[in-house]
């Protein structure tokens, strides 16, 4: 028999379409786990409402009043997936021995949770849920996600391939995570830094049963930029490499100009001049924007604003 209290943390943003299904499946899973002695009797599901504009919070309130093992945390506004998740973990660590975070759309297979708990009992502090294949995702989602992982690795960010935010963390791992005070949160890069004993369970990614993805391309891009700028300074070094290449190109042009002069032909210049001015100008601006991305992070980090505000906590 196991007495560790498990908290399943579910961030929700405009999820009214999928939440009824999610709640039903999570409740029966948790009941089963408590019956089988895989989770303590005080275990619960914690829905974090990330400033939804639809009836998500009303649903959560309803589930809290009927279900004995359901809790709801209402954030005062929309703070984004990562911060909402952090709010849930931070709240759960007060009384839960172990947390599992999972998206509200249940694209991650909840049947992996008992397996995660087994690994936890075997002494792991962190268990990653890793997608075996993503055939159910759209072609666009699959390739863009793959590009995302490639890009991150090439920029020197260590993250677990095909792992999103479906993971188990023990209380001390969450405690350690809460010590990291950064505002530009990229949890899947941060968790591997904790250093505790880690393992993975594998599952097939399922289709979103209802509702639509809250991660359009624009959000994914800014998420990628967040990830790179908070874990790697490689882009800054690439600027130096680019400078070297430009100097090399200018040397080649210099040789060409000297040879042409010696042969007595003046170098015709307008087109090449215009081209290079705009080309080099563009490159310089891109480099500046890379530097600006880092300065922007310094600016937001320096203010030390709270990550989220809690409006209500229903136990
Ligand atoms: N989410 C959130 N705040 C946001 C955007 C998303 O809490 O501002 C939640 C959302 O409700 C879901 C999870 O983050 O539980 C992942 O979102 P989604 O499934 O849309 O992303 P995808 O699986 O398409 O990457
Ligand atoms: Mg999803």
mmCIF file of C-alpha atoms and ligand atoms in Angstrom:
data_model
loop_
_atom_site.group_PDB
_atom_site.id
_atom_site.type_symbol
_atom_site.label_atom_id
_atom_site.label_comp_id
_atom_site.label_asym_id
_atom_site.label_seq_id
_atom_site.Cartn_x
_atom_site.Cartn_y
_atom_site.Cartn_z
ATOM 1 C CA UNK A 1 0.000 0.000 0.000
ATOM 2 C CA UNK A 2 1.230 3.418 -0.846
ATOM 3 C CA UNK A 3 0.404 6.534 1.080
ATOM 4 C CA UNK A 4 2.053 9.147 -1.082
ATOM 5 C CA UNK A 5 -0.372 11.837 -2.085
ATOM 6 C CA UNK A 6 -0.459 12.313 -5.825
ATOM 7 C CA UNK A 7 -1.556 15.572 -7.433
ATOM 8 C CA UNK A 8 -2.357 15.563 -11.143
ATOM 9 C CA UNK A 9 -1.877 19.141 -12.318
ATOM 10 C CA UNK A 10 -3.827 20.183 -15.405
ATOM 11 C CA UNK A 11 -3.475 23.687 -16.877
ATOM 12 C CA UNK A 12 -6.641 24.712 -18.734
ATOM 13 C CA UNK A 13 -7.161 27.606 -21.111
ATOM 14 C CA UNK A 14 -10.504 27.755 -22.903
ATOM 15 C CA UNK A 15 -10.958 24.015 -22.648
ATOM 16 C CA UNK A 16 -14.741 23.789 -22.127
ATOM 17 C CA UNK A 17 -15.108 21.417 -25.066
ATOM 18 C CA UNK A 18 -12.694 18.801 -23.844
ATOM 19 C CA UNK A 19 -12.869 19.207 -20.072
ATOM 20 C CA UNK A 20 -15.936 16.993 -19.386
ATOM 21 C CA UNK A 21 -14.230 14.083 -21.079
ATOM 22 C CA UNK A 22 -10.912 14.837 -19.403
ATOM 23 C CA UNK A 23 -12.452 15.024 -15.962
ATOM 24 C CA UNK A 24 -14.309 11.760 -16.354
ATOM 25 C CA UNK A 25 -11.235 9.882 -17.496
ATOM 26 C CA UNK A 26 -8.885 11.398 -14.927
ATOM 27 C CA UNK A 27 -11.307 10.733 -12.058
ATOM 28 C CA UNK A 28 -11.726 7.100 -12.971
ATOM 29 C CA UNK A 29 -7.975 6.716 -13.412
ATOM 30 C CA UNK A 30 -7.294 8.249 -10.014
ATOM 31 C CA UNK A 31 -9.975 6.131 -8.326
ATOM 32 C CA UNK A 32 -8.436 3.037 -9.861
ATOM 33 C CA UNK A 33 -4.951 4.020 -8.725
ATOM 34 C CA UNK A 34 -6.126 4.643 -5.165
ATOM 35 C CA UNK A 35 -7.947 1.327 -5.167
ATOM 36 C CA UNK A 36 -4.882 -0.512 -6.446
ATOM 37 C CA UNK A 37 -2.719 1.137 -3.837
ATOM 38 C CA UNK A 38 -0.667 3.072 -6.382
ATOM 39 C CA UNK A 39 -1.629 6.436 -4.884
ATOM 40 C CA UNK A 40 -2.582 7.604 -1.391
ATOM 41 C CA UNK A 41 -6.191 8.277 -0.404
ATOM 42 C CA UNK A 42 -5.657 12.032 -0.276
ATOM 43 C CA UNK A 43 -4.631 12.207 -3.936
ATOM 44 C CA UNK A 44 -6.333 14.778 -6.133
ATOM 45 C CA UNK A 45 -6.639 16.367 -9.552
ATOM 46 C CA UNK A 46 -5.788 20.070 -9.638
ATOM 47 C CA UNK A 47 -7.209 22.069 -12.530
ATOM 48 C CA UNK A 48 -5.491 25.391 -13.075
ATOM 49 C CA UNK A 49 -7.711 27.837 -14.902
ATOM 50 C CA UNK A 50 -5.381 30.103 -16.853
ATOM 51 C CA UNK A 51 -7.734 33.050 -17.308
ATOM 52 C CA UNK A 52 -10.089 31.233 -19.668
ATOM 53 C CA UNK A 53 -12.721 33.334 -21.367
ATOM 54 C CA UNK A 54 -15.216 30.528 -21.801
ATOM 55 C CA UNK A 55 -17.046 28.421 -19.210
ATOM 56 C CA UNK A 56 -13.969 26.412 -18.173
ATOM 57 C CA UNK A 57 -13.979 27.782 -14.623
ATOM 58 C CA UNK A 58 -17.709 27.095 -14.145
ATOM 59 C CA UNK A 59 -17.038 23.497 -15.161
ATOM 60 C CA UNK A 60 -14.129 23.226 -12.734
ATOM 61 C CA UNK A 61 -16.301 24.615 -9.923
ATOM 62 C CA UNK A 62 -18.920 22.019 -10.711
ATOM 63 C CA UNK A 63 -16.389 19.160 -10.693
ATOM 64 C CA UNK A 64 -14.987 20.390 -7.379
ATOM 65 C CA UNK A 65 -18.410 20.322 -5.763
ATOM 66 C CA UNK A 66 -19.263 16.802 -6.920
ATOM 67 C CA UNK A 67 -15.880 15.091 -6.962
ATOM 68 C CA UNK A 68 -14.142 14.409 -3.677
ATOM 69 C CA UNK A 69 -10.743 14.373 -5.315
ATOM 70 C CA UNK A 70 -10.955 17.441 -7.522
ATOM 71 C CA UNK A 71 -9.528 20.872 -6.799
ATOM 72 C CA UNK A 72 -9.493 24.055 -8.797
ATOM 73 C CA UNK A 73 -7.066 26.947 -8.884
ATOM 74 C CA UNK A 74 -8.217 30.122 -10.554
ATOM 75 C CA UNK A 75 -5.509 32.461 -11.768
ATOM 76 C CA UNK A 76 -6.365 36.125 -11.988
ATOM 77 C CA UNK A 77 -5.512 36.346 -15.679
ATOM 78 C CA UNK A 78 -3.930 34.488 -18.575
ATOM 79 C CA UNK A 79 -0.247 33.901 -17.881
ATOM 80 C CA UNK A 80 0.496 31.204 -20.457
ATOM 81 C CA UNK A 81 0.885 27.450 -20.277
ATOM 82 C CA UNK A 82 4.282 27.336 -18.533
ATOM 83 C CA UNK A 83 3.405 29.822 -15.822
ATOM 84 C CA UNK A 84 0.010 28.227 -15.240
ATOM 85 C CA UNK A 85 1.720 24.873 -14.815
ATOM 86 C CA UNK A 86 4.199 26.408 -12.406
ATOM 87 C CA UNK A 87 1.307 27.891 -10.402
ATOM 88 C CA UNK A 88 -0.238 24.439 -10.129
ATOM 89 C CA UNK A 89 3.000 22.735 -9.098
ATOM 90 C CA UNK A 90 3.810 25.426 -6.579
ATOM 91 C CA UNK A 91 0.349 25.098 -5.032
ATOM 92 C CA UNK A 92 0.362 21.302 -5.045
ATOM 93 C CA UNK A 93 3.713 20.944 -3.313
ATOM 94 C CA UNK A 94 2.145 22.202 -0.095
ATOM 95 C CA UNK A 95 0.425 18.875 0.484
ATOM 96 C CA UNK A 96 1.287 16.492 -2.339
ATOM 97 C CA UNK A 97 4.257 14.118 -2.209
ATOM 98 C CA UNK A 98 4.364 13.714 -5.938
ATOM 99 C CA UNK A 99 2.918 15.604 -8.912
ATOM 100 C CA UNK A 100 2.124 14.641 -12.476
ATOM 101 C CA UNK A 101 1.557 17.446 -14.978
ATOM 102 C CA UNK A 102 -0.540 16.789 -18.051
ATOM 103 C CA UNK A 103 -2.306 18.896 -20.703
ATOM 104 C CA UNK A 104 -6.061 19.254 -20.491
ATOM 105 C CA UNK A 105 -6.597 17.811 -23.958
ATOM 106 C CA UNK A 106 -5.354 14.331 -22.961
ATOM 107 C CA UNK A 107 -3.218 13.998 -26.068
ATOM 108 C CA UNK A 108 -0.807 12.369 -23.704
ATOM 109 C CA UNK A 109 -1.865 8.908 -22.690
ATOM 110 C CA UNK A 110 -3.080 8.977 -19.084
ATOM 111 C CA UNK A 111 -2.456 5.241 -18.795
ATOM 112 C CA UNK A 112 1.235 6.106 -18.541
ATOM 113 C CA UNK A 113 0.596 7.682 -15.117
ATOM 114 C CA UNK A 114 0.451 4.376 -13.140
ATOM 115 C CA UNK A 115 3.681 3.378 -14.853
ATOM 116 C CA UNK A 116 5.231 6.700 -13.815
ATOM 117 C CA UNK A 117 4.158 6.069 -10.226
ATOM 118 C CA UNK A 118 5.857 2.681 -10.299
ATOM 119 C CA UNK A 119 9.097 4.338 -11.338
ATOM 120 C CA UNK A 120 8.608 6.876 -8.577
ATOM 121 C CA UNK A 121 8.319 4.053 -6.078
ATOM 122 C CA UNK A 122 11.482 2.579 -7.524
ATOM 123 C CA UNK A 123 13.250 5.743 -6.441
ATOM 124 C CA UNK A 124 13.020 8.144 -9.384
ATOM 125 C CA UNK A 125 12.379 11.800 -8.655
ATOM 126 C CA UNK A 126 11.548 12.782 -12.217
ATOM 127 C CA UNK A 127 9.821 10.612 -14.824
ATOM 128 C CA UNK A 128 9.403 11.977 -18.349
ATOM 129 C CA UNK A 129 6.541 10.970 -20.583
ATOM 130 C CA UNK A 130 8.061 10.536 -24.024
ATOM 131 C CA UNK A 131 6.078 10.235 -27.255
ATOM 132 C CA UNK A 132 6.893 7.138 -29.195
ATOM 133 C CA UNK A 133 5.335 8.262 -32.455
ATOM 134 C CA UNK A 134 3.169 11.159 -33.486
ATOM 135 C CA UNK A 135 1.227 9.741 -36.392
ATOM 136 C CA UNK A 136 -1.981 11.253 -35.020
ATOM 137 C CA UNK A 137 -0.660 14.799 -35.209
ATOM 138 C CA UNK A 138 -1.201 16.784 -38.363
ATOM 139 C CA UNK A 139 1.702 16.888 -40.804
ATOM 140 C CA UNK A 140 2.247 20.541 -39.975
ATOM 141 C CA UNK A 141 2.294 20.002 -36.205
ATOM 142 C CA UNK A 142 4.648 17.057 -36.567
ATOM 143 C CA UNK A 143 7.208 18.734 -38.798
ATOM 144 C CA UNK A 144 7.097 22.024 -36.933
ATOM 145 C CA UNK A 145 7.578 20.204 -33.636
ATOM 146 C CA UNK A 146 10.457 18.226 -35.096
ATOM 147 C CA UNK A 147 12.083 21.403 -36.410
ATOM 148 C CA UNK A 148 11.605 22.874 -32.967
ATOM 149 C CA UNK A 149 13.578 20.060 -31.287
ATOM 150 C CA UNK A 150 16.308 20.154 -33.957
ATOM 151 C CA UNK A 151 16.641 23.903 -33.638
ATOM 152 C CA UNK A 152 16.854 23.698 -29.855
ATOM 153 C CA UNK A 153 19.541 21.021 -29.965
ATOM 154 C CA UNK A 154 21.567 22.884 -32.581
ATOM 155 C CA UNK A 155 21.453 25.937 -30.328
ATOM 156 C CA UNK A 156 22.851 23.892 -27.466
ATOM 157 C CA UNK A 157 19.699 23.562 -25.356
ATOM 158 C CA UNK A 158 19.511 20.169 -23.705
ATOM 159 C CA UNK A 159 15.952 18.916 -23.670
ATOM 160 C CA UNK A 160 14.439 15.467 -23.861
ATOM 161 C CA UNK A 161 13.460 14.649 -27.443
ATOM 162 C CA UNK A 162 9.711 14.270 -27.941
ATOM 163 C CA UNK A 163 8.939 15.065 -24.346
ATOM 164 C CA UNK A 164 6.562 17.939 -23.651
ATOM 165 C CA UNK A 165 5.178 18.791 -20.251
ATOM 166 C CA UNK A 166 3.827 15.387 -19.306
ATOM 167 C CA UNK A 167 6.021 14.403 -16.398
ATOM 168 C CA UNK A 168 6.083 13.180 -12.839
ATOM 169 C CA UNK A 169 8.029 15.096 -10.234
ATOM 170 C CA UNK A 170 8.565 14.271 -6.590
ATOM 171 C CA UNK A 171 8.066 16.973 -4.016
ATOM 172 C CA UNK A 172 11.760 17.642 -3.608
ATOM 173 C CA UNK A 173 12.147 17.998 -7.364
ATOM 174 C CA UNK A 174 9.298 20.538 -7.429
ATOM 175 C CA UNK A 175 10.842 22.305 -4.440
ATOM 176 C CA UNK A 176 14.112 22.526 -6.338
ATOM 177 C CA UNK A 177 12.318 23.754 -9.445
ATOM 178 C CA UNK A 178 10.662 26.523 -7.462
ATOM 179 C CA UNK A 179 14.105 27.815 -6.522
ATOM 180 C CA UNK A 180 14.636 28.766 -10.165
ATOM 181 C CA UNK A 181 13.155 32.198 -10.271
ATOM 182 C CA UNK A 182 13.207 33.023 -13.949
ATOM 183 C CA UNK A 183 10.178 34.621 -15.557
ATOM 184 C CA UNK A 184 10.777 33.354 -19.076
ATOM 185 C CA UNK A 185 9.919 29.807 -18.174
ATOM 186 C CA UNK A 186 10.890 26.901 -20.376
ATOM 187 C CA UNK A 187 10.220 23.967 -18.092
ATOM 188 C CA UNK A 188 11.434 21.175 -20.312
ATOM 189 C CA UNK A 189 14.837 22.789 -20.453
ATOM 190 C CA UNK A 190 14.852 23.569 -16.738
ATOM 191 C CA UNK A 191 13.837 20.184 -15.333
ATOM 192 C CA UNK A 192 16.872 18.302 -16.706
ATOM 193 C CA UNK A 193 19.043 20.816 -14.844
ATOM 194 C CA UNK A 194 17.675 19.672 -11.484
ATOM 195 C CA UNK A 195 19.867 16.611 -11.621
ATOM 196 C CA UNK A 196 17.717 14.142 -9.704
ATOM 197 C CA UNK A 197 17.363 10.517 -10.682
ATOM 198 C CA UNK A 198 15.392 10.414 -13.884
ATOM 199 C CA UNK A 199 13.621 7.875 -16.044
ATOM 200 C CA UNK A 200 11.172 7.860 -18.961
ATOM 201 C CA UNK A 201 7.996 6.072 -19.894
ATOM 202 C CA UNK A 202 6.927 5.798 -23.529
ATOM 203 C CA UNK A 203 3.461 6.256 -24.989
ATOM 204 C CA UNK A 204 1.742 7.008 -28.275
ATOM 205 C CA UNK A 205 0.485 10.528 -28.701
ATOM 206 C CA UNK A 206 -3.254 10.610 -29.274
ATOM 207 C CA UNK A 207 -5.496 12.964 -31.167
ATOM 208 C CA UNK A 208 -7.032 15.974 -29.476
ATOM 209 C CA UNK A 209 -10.550 14.700 -28.773
ATOM 210 C CA UNK A 210 -12.184 18.146 -28.873
ATOM 211 C CA UNK A 211 -11.335 21.819 -29.053
ATOM 212 C CA UNK A 212 -8.302 23.118 -30.865
ATOM 213 C CA UNK A 213 -4.616 23.650 -30.187
ATOM 214 C CA UNK A 214 -3.825 26.736 -28.115
ATOM 215 C CA UNK A 215 -0.347 26.814 -29.602
ATOM 216 C CA UNK A 216 -0.491 28.492 -32.986
ATOM 217 C CA UNK A 217 2.732 28.958 -34.939
ATOM 218 C CA UNK A 218 3.343 32.433 -33.506
ATOM 219 C CA UNK A 219 3.211 31.137 -29.919
ATOM 220 C CA UNK A 220 5.448 28.215 -30.839
ATOM 221 C CA UNK A 221 8.020 30.584 -32.322
ATOM 222 C CA UNK A 222 8.120 32.807 -29.277
ATOM 223 C CA UNK A 223 8.285 29.670 -27.115
ATOM 224 C CA UNK A 224 11.329 28.524 -29.115
ATOM 225 C CA UNK A 225 12.985 31.927 -28.736
ATOM 226 C CA UNK A 226 12.275 31.822 -24.987
ATOM 227 C CA UNK A 227 13.840 28.387 -24.811
ATOM 228 C CA UNK A 228 16.991 29.332 -26.684
ATOM 229 C CA UNK A 229 17.602 32.683 -25.029
ATOM 230 C CA UNK A 230 17.135 31.342 -21.543
ATOM 231 C CA UNK A 231 19.442 28.366 -21.984
ATOM 232 C CA UNK A 232 22.107 29.225 -24.489
ATOM 233 C CA UNK A 233 24.286 32.111 -25.606
ATOM 234 C CA UNK A 234 25.196 30.323 -28.809
ATOM 235 C CA UNK A 235 23.292 32.810 -31.017
ATOM 236 C CA UNK A 236 25.560 35.566 -29.664
ATOM 237 C CA UNK A 237 28.604 33.586 -30.697
ATOM 238 C CA UNK A 238 27.127 32.975 -34.128
ATOM 239 C CA UNK A 239 27.140 36.736 -34.652
ATOM 240 C CA UNK A 240 30.908 36.673 -34.343
ATOM 241 C CA UNK A 241 31.123 33.867 -36.919
ATOM 242 C CA UNK A 242 28.952 35.863 -39.251
ATOM 243 C CA UNK A 243 31.251 38.870 -38.861
ATOM 244 C CA UNK A 244 34.223 36.698 -39.810
ATOM 245 C CA UNK A 245 32.461 35.440 -42.943
ATOM 246 C CA UNK A 246 31.649 38.996 -43.972
ATOM 247 C CA UNK A 247 35.249 40.077 -43.564
ATOM 248 C CA UNK A 248 36.323 37.125 -45.692
ATOM 249 C CA UNK A 249 33.864 38.108 -48.412
ATOM 250 C CA UNK A 250 35.150 41.665 -48.374
ATOM 251 C CA UNK A 251 38.730 40.368 -48.789
ATOM 252 C CA UNK A 252 37.695 38.399 -51.867
ATOM 253 C CA UNK A 253 36.068 41.525 -53.289
ATOM 254 C CA UNK A 254 39.215 43.541 -52.531
ATOM 255 C CA UNK A 255 41.376 41.104 -54.511
ATOM 256 C CA UNK A 256 38.914 41.232 -57.390
ATOM 257 C CA UNK A 257 38.955 45.031 -57.413
ATOM 258 C CA UNK A 258 42.778 45.213 -57.381
ATOM 259 C CA UNK A 259 43.084 42.694 -60.211
ATOM 260 C CA UNK A 260 40.496 44.566 -62.249
ATOM 261 C CA UNK A 261 42.292 47.883 -61.705
ATOM 262 C CA UNK A 262 45.656 46.374 -62.755
ATOM 263 C CA UNK A 263 44.062 45.120 -65.943
ATOM 264 C CA UNK A 264 42.984 48.643 -66.629
ATOM 265 C CA UNK A 265 39.220 48.129 -66.345
ATOM 266 C CA UNK A 266 37.487 50.355 -63.892
ATOM 267 C CA UNK A 267 35.008 48.414 -61.716
ATOM 268 C CA UNK A 268 31.402 49.154 -62.583
ATOM 269 C CA UNK A 269 29.777 49.635 -59.249
ATOM 270 C CA UNK A 270 26.169 50.683 -58.854
ATOM 271 C CA UNK A 271 24.378 47.317 -58.751
ATOM 272 C CA UNK A 272 26.939 45.556 -56.580
ATOM 273 C CA UNK A 273 27.108 48.510 -54.215
ATOM 274 C CA UNK A 274 23.364 48.693 -53.756
ATOM 275 C CA UNK A 275 23.146 44.964 -53.223
ATOM 276 C CA UNK A 276 25.871 44.838 -50.631
ATOM 277 C CA UNK A 277 24.611 47.847 -48.722
ATOM 278 C CA UNK A 278 21.178 46.304 -48.284
ATOM 279 C CA UNK A 279 22.526 42.821 -47.672
ATOM 280 C CA UNK A 280 24.995 43.896 -45.026
ATOM 281 C CA UNK A 281 22.445 46.285 -43.526
ATOM 282 C CA UNK A 282 19.943 43.454 -43.200
ATOM 283 C CA UNK A 283 22.483 41.178 -41.574
ATOM 284 C CA UNK A 284 23.499 43.856 -39.087
ATOM 285 C CA UNK A 285 19.871 44.425 -38.141
ATOM 286 C CA UNK A 286 19.321 40.705 -37.612
ATOM 287 C CA UNK A 287 22.352 40.572 -35.347
ATOM 288 C CA UNK A 288 21.077 43.564 -33.413
ATOM 289 C CA UNK A 289 17.728 41.868 -32.962
ATOM 290 C CA UNK A 290 19.434 38.778 -31.583
ATOM 291 C CA UNK A 291 21.224 40.923 -29.043
ATOM 292 C CA UNK A 292 17.957 42.736 -28.372
ATOM 293 C CA UNK A 293 16.243 39.429 -27.623
ATOM 294 C CA UNK A 294 18.726 38.860 -24.814
ATOM 295 C CA UNK A 295 18.442 42.415 -23.543
ATOM 296 C CA UNK A 296 14.658 42.015 -23.541
ATOM 297 C CA UNK A 297 15.008 38.936 -21.332
ATOM 298 C CA UNK A 298 17.329 40.765 -18.960
ATOM 299 C CA UNK A 299 14.749 43.532 -18.763
ATOM 300 C CA UNK A 300 11.827 41.246 -17.928
ATOM 301 C CA UNK A 301 13.857 39.137 -15.505
ATOM 302 C CA UNK A 302 15.202 42.164 -13.705
ATOM 303 C CA UNK A 303 11.762 43.421 -12.745
ATOM 304 C CA UNK A 304 11.062 40.307 -10.679
ATOM 305 C CA UNK A 305 7.365 40.541 -11.228
ATOM 306 C CA UNK A 306 5.281 37.678 -9.847
ATOM 307 C CA UNK A 307 4.639 34.909 -12.362
ATOM 308 C CA UNK A 308 0.940 34.698 -11.590
ATOM 309 C CA UNK A 309 -1.722 35.871 -9.180
ATOM 310 C CA UNK A 310 -4.186 33.510 -7.566
ATOM 311 C CA UNK A 311 -7.808 34.551 -7.452
ATOM 312 C CA UNK A 312 -9.346 31.487 -5.835
ATOM 313 C CA UNK A 313 -8.333 28.058 -4.620
ATOM 314 C CA UNK A 314 -11.109 25.492 -4.316
ATOM 315 C CA UNK A 315 -10.151 22.445 -2.274
HETATM 316 N N1 LIG B 1 -2.706 26.368 -22.018
HETATM 317 C C1 LIG B 1 -2.695 27.264 -20.942
HETATM 318 N N2 LIG B 1 -2.517 28.600 -21.181
HETATM 319 C C2 LIG B 1 -2.333 29.108 -22.451
HETATM 320 C C3 LIG B 1 -2.295 28.181 -23.540
HETATM 321 C C4 LIG B 1 -2.481 26.825 -23.282
HETATM 322 O O1 LIG B 1 -2.862 26.862 -19.793
HETATM 323 O O2 LIG B 1 -2.181 30.315 -22.585
HETATM 324 C C5 LIG B 1 -2.872 24.918 -21.763
HETATM 325 C C6 LIG B 1 -3.971 24.252 -22.549
HETATM 326 O O3 LIG B 1 -5.213 24.385 -21.938
HETATM 327 C C7 LIG B 1 -3.503 22.806 -22.577
HETATM 328 C C8 LIG B 1 -1.983 22.937 -22.595
HETATM 329 O O4 LIG B 1 -1.706 24.260 -22.152
HETATM 330 O O5 LIG B 1 -3.866 22.110 -21.413
HETATM 331 C C9 LIG B 1 -1.378 22.656 -23.950
HETATM 332 O O6 LIG B 1 -2.047 23.360 -24.956
HETATM 333 P P1 LIG B 1 -2.432 22.706 -26.350
HETATM 334 O O7 LIG B 1 -2.955 21.320 -26.147
HETATM 335 O O8 LIG B 1 -3.341 23.640 -27.055
HETATM 336 O O9 LIG B 1 -1.027 22.659 -27.077
HETATM 337 P P2 LIG B 1 -0.506 21.553 -28.132
HETATM 338 O O10 LIG B 1 -0.792 20.206 -27.533
HETATM 339 O O11 LIG B 1 -1.253 21.798 -29.371
HETATM 340 O O12 LIG B 1 0.958 21.845 -28.242
HETATM 341 MG MG1 LIG B 2 -2.424 19.448 -26.928
#
